[in-house]
């Protein structure tokens, strides 16, 4: 990898007021006028935009980060050190959050002609997927981490209800355990450094009352899996091989309309938060995915290791072609399983 890095710009706060839901704290990171590609991010429960800022600030991401302007959306009340949402506040549903995205983008200076690459995680993936279903003309591609398109499972409900009973006490170990299960499954003991970061975030930065409302909205999401059948958008679905959401992502993959332009990445030894556990794997996969669609060019980066199972087409892309060749749009390139797309299992 080249050691020459451009400075990653600091995120700039843009507070957007909405009539129904109050303020959304959004951040623009980069120059939306100079950088042709815009990446729209939406975070998971227990997190906010800062998790993406950390991701793209790492050296491995510099090549990709300098090619894009990032627009980070925080769900209401989920920003750092947020004041409690007012008594009686009715939190927007997942669909209502998605429906608000076009207005937020307009207020941030992005008109209807602007298109985006969506990058979401968990609840944020669900919101961006809904946005893409309603406005496919505005989405160039989706990178969705631990995305579920079905309603909550019985296991999710059980974990959430235990946490909900304790939310009135503020942040506490039972609430923390639910968040850790959501992000790391039953493998938190193997990820102590990640657990410590979640602990610091939950107790020092996130408002527990506001978080409870966001969690409740996510748990009460409706099933949108059947709406994927007609969605003709390139998607990179990412999950961990030990993730508690692995089956949900597999089910979503089975409904992806055109697997020739899409990918499923199951990251080995990842419990569910690839951004923290293996950011290099995520950045490399995202970069190759966007290059294969002809959306970015000239990103200098190391090749994926020999242990990466990329499939015949992606191996050609990674080892035989020049970067300039890779950056040309090529809709004929097929990524897929035996049905036509392929599933990457990166070690």
Coordinates of C-alpha atoms in Angstrom, one line a residue:
X1 CA 0.0 0.0 0.0
X2 CA 1.2 3.5 -0.8
X3 CA 2.5 5.4 2.3
X4 CA 1.4 8.7 0.8
X5 CA -2.0 9.7 2.4
X6 CA -4.2 12.7 1.9
X7 CA -5.6 14.4 4.9
X8 CA -9.0 13.1 5.8
X9 CA -11.3 16.1 6.5
X10 CA -13.0 16.5 9.8
X11 CA -16.8 15.9 9.9
X12 CA -18.8 19.2 10.0
X13 CA -22.1 19.2 12.0
X14 CA -25.2 20.2 10.1
X15 CA -28.3 20.2 12.3
X16 CA -31.5 19.7 10.3
X17 CA -34.8 20.4 12.0
X18 CA -37.9 18.4 11.0
X19 CA -41.5 19.2 11.9
X20 CA -42.4 15.7 13.1
X21 CA -39.2 14.4 14.7
X22 CA -37.2 17.4 15.8
X23 CA -33.5 17.7 15.1
X24 CA -31.3 15.3 13.1
X25 CA -27.6 15.7 13.8
X26 CA -25.9 15.1 10.4
X27 CA -22.3 15.4 9.5
X28 CA -20.7 16.2 6.2
X29 CA -17.1 14.9 5.8
X30 CA -15.5 15.9 2.6
X31 CA -16.2 18.4 -0.3
X32 CA -19.6 17.6 -1.8
X33 CA -18.8 20.0 -4.7
X34 CA -15.4 18.5 -5.7
X35 CA -15.9 14.8 -4.9
X36 CA -18.3 13.3 -7.4
X37 CA -19.1 10.3 -5.3
X38 CA -21.1 10.7 -2.1
X39 CA -21.4 8.0 0.5
X40 CA -24.5 8.1 2.7
X41 CA -24.1 6.4 6.1
X42 CA -26.6 5.4 8.8
X43 CA -25.6 3.8 12.1
X44 CA -26.8 0.9 14.2
X45 CA -28.3 0.9 17.7
X46 CA -25.8 1.8 20.4
X47 CA -23.7 3.7 17.9
X48 CA -23.7 6.9 15.9
X49 CA -21.8 8.6 13.1
X50 CA -18.5 8.5 15.0
X51 CA -18.2 4.7 14.2
X52 CA -17.9 5.6 10.5
X53 CA -15.6 8.5 11.2
X54 CA -13.3 6.1 13.0
X55 CA -13.5 3.6 10.2
X56 CA -12.5 6.0 7.4
X57 CA -9.8 7.7 9.5
X58 CA -7.8 4.5 9.6
X59 CA -4.8 4.3 7.2
X60 CA -6.3 1.3 5.3
X61 CA -9.3 3.4 4.4
X62 CA -7.4 6.5 3.2
X63 CA -7.4 5.6 -0.5
X64 CA -11.2 5.1 -0.4
X65 CA -12.0 8.0 1.9
X66 CA -10.2 10.6 -0.3
X67 CA -12.4 9.5 -3.3
X68 CA -15.7 10.3 -1.5
X69 CA -17.7 12.8 0.4
X70 CA -19.4 11.2 3.3
X71 CA -22.8 12.3 4.7
X72 CA -23.5 10.8 8.1
X73 CA -27.0 10.8 9.5
X74 CA -27.7 10.3 13.2
X75 CA -31.1 9.0 14.2
X76 CA -32.9 11.5 16.6
X77 CA -31.2 11.7 20.0
X78 CA -28.4 9.3 19.2
X79 CA -25.6 11.9 18.8
X80 CA -22.9 12.2 21.5
X81 CA -24.0 13.7 24.8
X82 CA -27.6 14.2 23.5
X83 CA -30.2 15.7 25.8
X84 CA -33.1 13.4 26.6
X85 CA -35.9 13.5 24.0
X86 CA -39.0 15.3 25.5
X87 CA -41.6 13.3 27.5
X88 CA -44.1 11.8 25.2
X89 CA -41.8 11.8 22.2
X90 CA -43.0 9.2 19.7
X91 CA -39.9 7.8 18.0
X92 CA -40.1 7.4 14.2
X93 CA -40.4 3.9 12.8
X94 CA -37.7 2.4 10.5
X95 CA -39.9 3.4 7.6
X96 CA -40.5 6.9 8.8
X97 CA -36.7 7.3 9.3
X98 CA -36.2 6.2 5.7
X99 CA -39.0 8.5 4.4
X100 CA -37.2 11.5 6.1
X101 CA -33.9 10.9 4.3
X102 CA -34.8 12.8 1.0
X103 CA -35.8 15.9 3.1
X104 CA -32.6 15.6 5.1
X105 CA -30.5 15.4 1.9
X106 CA -32.3 18.4 0.4
X107 CA -31.6 20.5 3.5
X108 CA -27.9 19.4 3.3
X109 CA -27.7 20.8 -0.2
X110 CA -28.2 17.6 -2.2
X111 CA -30.8 17.9 -4.9
X112 CA -32.8 15.2 -6.7
X113 CA -30.0 14.7 -9.3
X114 CA -27.6 13.6 -6.6
X115 CA -27.0 9.8 -6.3
X116 CA -25.4 8.0 -3.4
X117 CA -23.6 4.9 -2.3
X118 CA -25.3 3.7 0.9
X119 CA -23.3 2.4 3.8
X120 CA -25.4 1.1 6.7
X121 CA -25.1 -1.2 9.7
X122 CA -27.8 -3.1 11.5
X123 CA -30.7 -0.7 12.0
X124 CA -29.0 1.8 9.7
X125 CA -28.8 -0.9 7.0
X126 CA -32.6 -1.4 7.3
X127 CA -33.2 2.3 7.0
X128 CA -31.0 2.7 3.9
X129 CA -32.6 -0.4 2.3
X130 CA -36.0 1.1 2.7
X131 CA -34.7 4.4 1.2
X132 CA -33.4 2.5 -1.8
X133 CA -36.6 0.6 -2.3
X134 CA -38.6 3.9 -2.4
X135 CA -35.9 5.8 -4.4
X136 CA -33.8 3.4 -6.4
X137 CA -32.9 6.1 -8.9
X138 CA -31.0 7.9 -6.2
X139 CA -28.9 4.9 -5.1
X140 CA -25.8 3.7 -7.1
X141 CA -25.0 0.8 -4.8
X142 CA -25.6 -0.4 -1.2
X143 CA -23.0 -1.7 1.3
X144 CA -25.1 -3.2 4.1
X145 CA -23.5 -4.6 7.2
X146 CA -25.6 -7.1 9.3
X147 CA -28.7 -6.2 7.5
X148 CA -32.1 -7.8 8.4
X149 CA -35.1 -7.3 6.1
X150 CA -37.5 -9.4 8.1
X151 CA -39.3 -8.6 11.3
X152 CA -37.6 -9.2 14.7
X153 CA -37.1 -12.8 15.7
X154 CA -38.2 -14.3 19.0
X155 CA -34.6 -14.3 20.2
X156 CA -34.3 -10.6 19.4
X157 CA -37.6 -9.9 21.2
X158 CA -36.4 -11.8 24.3
X159 CA -33.1 -10.0 24.5
X160 CA -34.7 -6.6 24.0
X161 CA -37.4 -7.1 26.6
X162 CA -34.9 -7.9 29.3
X163 CA -33.0 -4.7 28.4
X164 CA -36.3 -2.7 28.2
X165 CA -37.2 -3.6 31.8
X166 CA -34.0 -2.0 33.0
X167 CA -33.9 1.1 30.8
X168 CA -35.6 3.2 33.4
X169 CA -32.5 2.7 35.5
X170 CA -30.3 4.3 32.9
X171 CA -27.4 2.6 31.3
X172 CA -26.7 -0.6 33.3
X173 CA -25.1 -4.0 32.7
X174 CA -28.3 -5.7 31.4
X175 CA -28.8 -3.0 28.8
X176 CA -25.1 -3.2 27.9
X177 CA -25.3 -7.0 27.5
X178 CA -28.2 -6.6 25.1
X179 CA -26.2 -4.2 22.9
X180 CA -23.1 -6.5 23.1
X181 CA -25.3 -9.5 22.0
X182 CA -26.7 -7.5 19.1
X183 CA -23.2 -6.6 17.9
X184 CA -21.1 -9.6 18.9
X185 CA -23.5 -12.4 19.6
X186 CA -22.2 -14.8 22.2
X187 CA -18.5 -14.0 21.5
X188 CA -18.0 -10.9 23.5
X189 CA -15.5 -12.7 25.8
X190 CA -13.3 -13.2 22.7
X191 CA -13.4 -9.5 21.8
X192 CA -12.4 -7.7 25.0
X193 CA -11.0 -4.7 23.2
X194 CA -14.2 -4.2 21.3
X195 CA -16.3 -4.7 24.4
X196 CA -14.3 -2.0 26.2
X197 CA -15.0 0.5 23.5
X198 CA -18.7 -0.3 23.6
X199 CA -18.7 0.1 27.3
X200 CA -17.0 3.6 27.1
X201 CA -19.4 4.6 24.4
X202 CA -22.6 3.5 26.1
X203 CA -21.8 4.9 29.6
X204 CA -20.1 8.2 28.6
X205 CA -21.6 9.3 25.3
X206 CA -25.0 7.8 24.5
X207 CA -28.2 8.9 26.2
X208 CA -29.8 5.7 27.5
X209 CA -33.4 6.9 27.3
X210 CA -33.0 8.0 23.7
X211 CA -31.3 4.7 22.9
X212 CA -34.2 2.8 24.3
X213 CA -36.6 4.5 21.9
X214 CA -34.4 3.8 19.0
X215 CA -34.1 0.1 20.0
X216 CA -37.8 -0.2 20.4
X217 CA -38.3 1.3 16.9
X218 CA -35.9 -1.3 15.4
X219 CA -37.4 -4.2 17.2
X220 CA -40.9 -3.2 16.0
X221 CA -39.8 -3.1 12.3
X222 CA -42.0 -4.7 9.7
X223 CA -41.0 -7.3 7.2
X224 CA -39.8 -5.9 3.8
X225 CA -38.0 -9.0 2.4
X226 CA -40.5 -9.5 -0.4
X227 CA -39.8 -5.9 -1.7
X228 CA -36.3 -7.0 -2.6
X229 CA -37.5 -9.1 -5.4
X230 CA -37.8 -6.1 -7.8
X231 CA -34.9 -4.0 -6.5
X232 CA -32.3 -4.0 -9.2
X233 CA -29.4 -2.4 -7.3
X234 CA -25.9 -3.7 -6.8
X235 CA -25.4 -4.7 -3.1
X236 CA -22.6 -5.9 -1.0
X237 CA -24.0 -7.7 2.0
X238 CA -21.6 -8.2 4.9
X239 CA -21.9 -10.4 7.9
X240 CA -19.5 -12.2 10.3
X241 CA -19.2 -16.0 10.2
X242 CA -20.1 -16.0 13.9
X243 CA -22.6 -13.2 13.8
X244 CA -26.0 -13.5 15.5
X245 CA -27.6 -12.1 12.3
X246 CA -25.9 -14.6 9.9
X247 CA -29.2 -16.4 9.1
X248 CA -31.0 -13.1 8.5
X249 CA -28.3 -11.9 6.1
X250 CA -28.4 -15.3 4.3
X251 CA -32.2 -15.0 3.9
X252 CA -31.8 -11.5 2.5
X253 CA -29.2 -12.7 0.1
X254 CA -31.6 -15.3 -1.2
X255 CA -34.0 -12.5 -2.2
X256 CA -31.4 -10.3 -3.9
X257 CA -32.8 -9.7 -7.4
X258 CA -29.7 -9.8 -9.5
X259 CA -26.7 -11.5 -8.0
X260 CA -24.5 -10.8 -11.0
X261 CA -23.9 -7.3 -9.7
X262 CA -23.9 -8.2 -6.0
X263 CA -21.8 -9.9 -3.4
X264 CA -22.2 -11.6 -0.1
X265 CA -19.2 -11.4 2.3
X266 CA -19.0 -13.8 5.3
X267 CA -16.0 -12.6 7.2
X268 CA -14.2 -15.4 9.0
X269 CA -13.7 -15.0 12.8
X270 CA -15.9 -11.9 12.9
X271 CA -18.6 -12.0 15.6
X272 CA -20.8 -9.3 14.0
X273 CA -19.0 -5.9 14.0
X274 CA -16.5 -6.0 11.1
X275 CA -15.9 -2.3 11.4
X276 CA -14.2 -2.9 14.7
X277 CA -13.0 -6.5 14.4
X278 CA -11.5 -6.4 10.9
X279 CA -11.7 -3.0 9.2
X280 CA -9.1 -4.0 6.6
X281 CA -11.3 -6.8 5.3
X282 CA -14.3 -4.5 5.1
X283 CA -12.4 -1.7 3.3
X284 CA -10.8 -4.0 0.8
X285 CA -14.1 -5.7 0.0
X286 CA -15.9 -2.4 -0.4
X287 CA -13.2 -1.0 -2.6
X288 CA -13.1 -4.0 -5.0
X289 CA -16.9 -4.0 -5.1
X290 CA -17.1 -0.3 -6.1
X291 CA -14.2 -0.7 -8.5
X292 CA -16.0 -3.6 -10.2
X293 CA -19.0 -1.3 -10.7
X294 CA -16.8 1.4 -12.2
X295 CA -17.7 3.9 -9.4
X296 CA -14.2 4.7 -8.2
X297 CA -10.7 4.8 -9.7
X298 CA -7.1 5.0 -8.8
X299 CA -7.3 3.6 -5.2
X300 CA -3.9 2.3 -4.2
X301 CA -4.2 -0.7 -1.9
X302 CA -2.8 -4.1 -1.1
X303 CA -4.3 -7.1 -2.8
X304 CA -6.4 -9.5 -0.8
X305 CA -4.5 -12.3 0.7
X306 CA -4.2 -15.8 -0.9
X307 CA -6.7 -17.1 1.7
X308 CA -9.4 -14.9 0.2
X309 CA -11.9 -16.9 -1.8
X310 CA -13.0 -14.4 -4.4
X311 CA -14.3 -16.6 -7.2
X312 CA -12.9 -16.7 -10.7
X313 CA -14.1 -13.3 -11.8
X314 CA -12.9 -11.4 -8.8
X315 CA -9.6 -13.1 -8.8
X316 CA -9.1 -11.8 -12.3
X317 CA -10.1 -8.3 -11.2
X318 CA -7.7 -8.4 -8.2
X319 CA -4.6 -9.9 -9.9
X320 CA -4.6 -9.7 -13.7
X321 CA -6.1 -6.3 -14.5
X322 CA -4.6 -2.9 -13.9
X323 CA -6.4 -0.5 -11.6
X324 CA -7.5 1.6 -14.6
X325 CA -9.1 -1.5 -16.3
X326 CA -10.9 -2.3 -13.0
X327 CA -12.4 1.1 -12.9
X328 CA -14.3 0.8 -16.1
X329 CA -18.0 -0.1 -15.8
X330 CA -18.6 -3.7 -16.8
X331 CA -22.1 -4.9 -16.2
X332 CA -21.2 -8.3 -17.7
X333 CA -18.9 -9.2 -14.8
X334 CA -20.7 -11.9 -12.7
X335 CA -20.3 -12.3 -9.0
X336 CA -22.1 -15.2 -7.5
X337 CA -23.0 -18.5 -6.1
X338 CA -24.2 -21.3 -8.3
X339 CA -27.3 -19.2 -8.9
X340 CA -25.2 -16.5 -10.6
X341 CA -23.7 -14.4 -7.9
X342 CA -20.9 -15.4 -5.5
X343 CA -20.3 -15.6 -1.9
X344 CA -17.0 -14.3 -0.5
X345 CA -15.6 -16.0 2.5
X346 CA -12.6 -14.0 3.5
X347 CA -10.1 -15.3 6.1

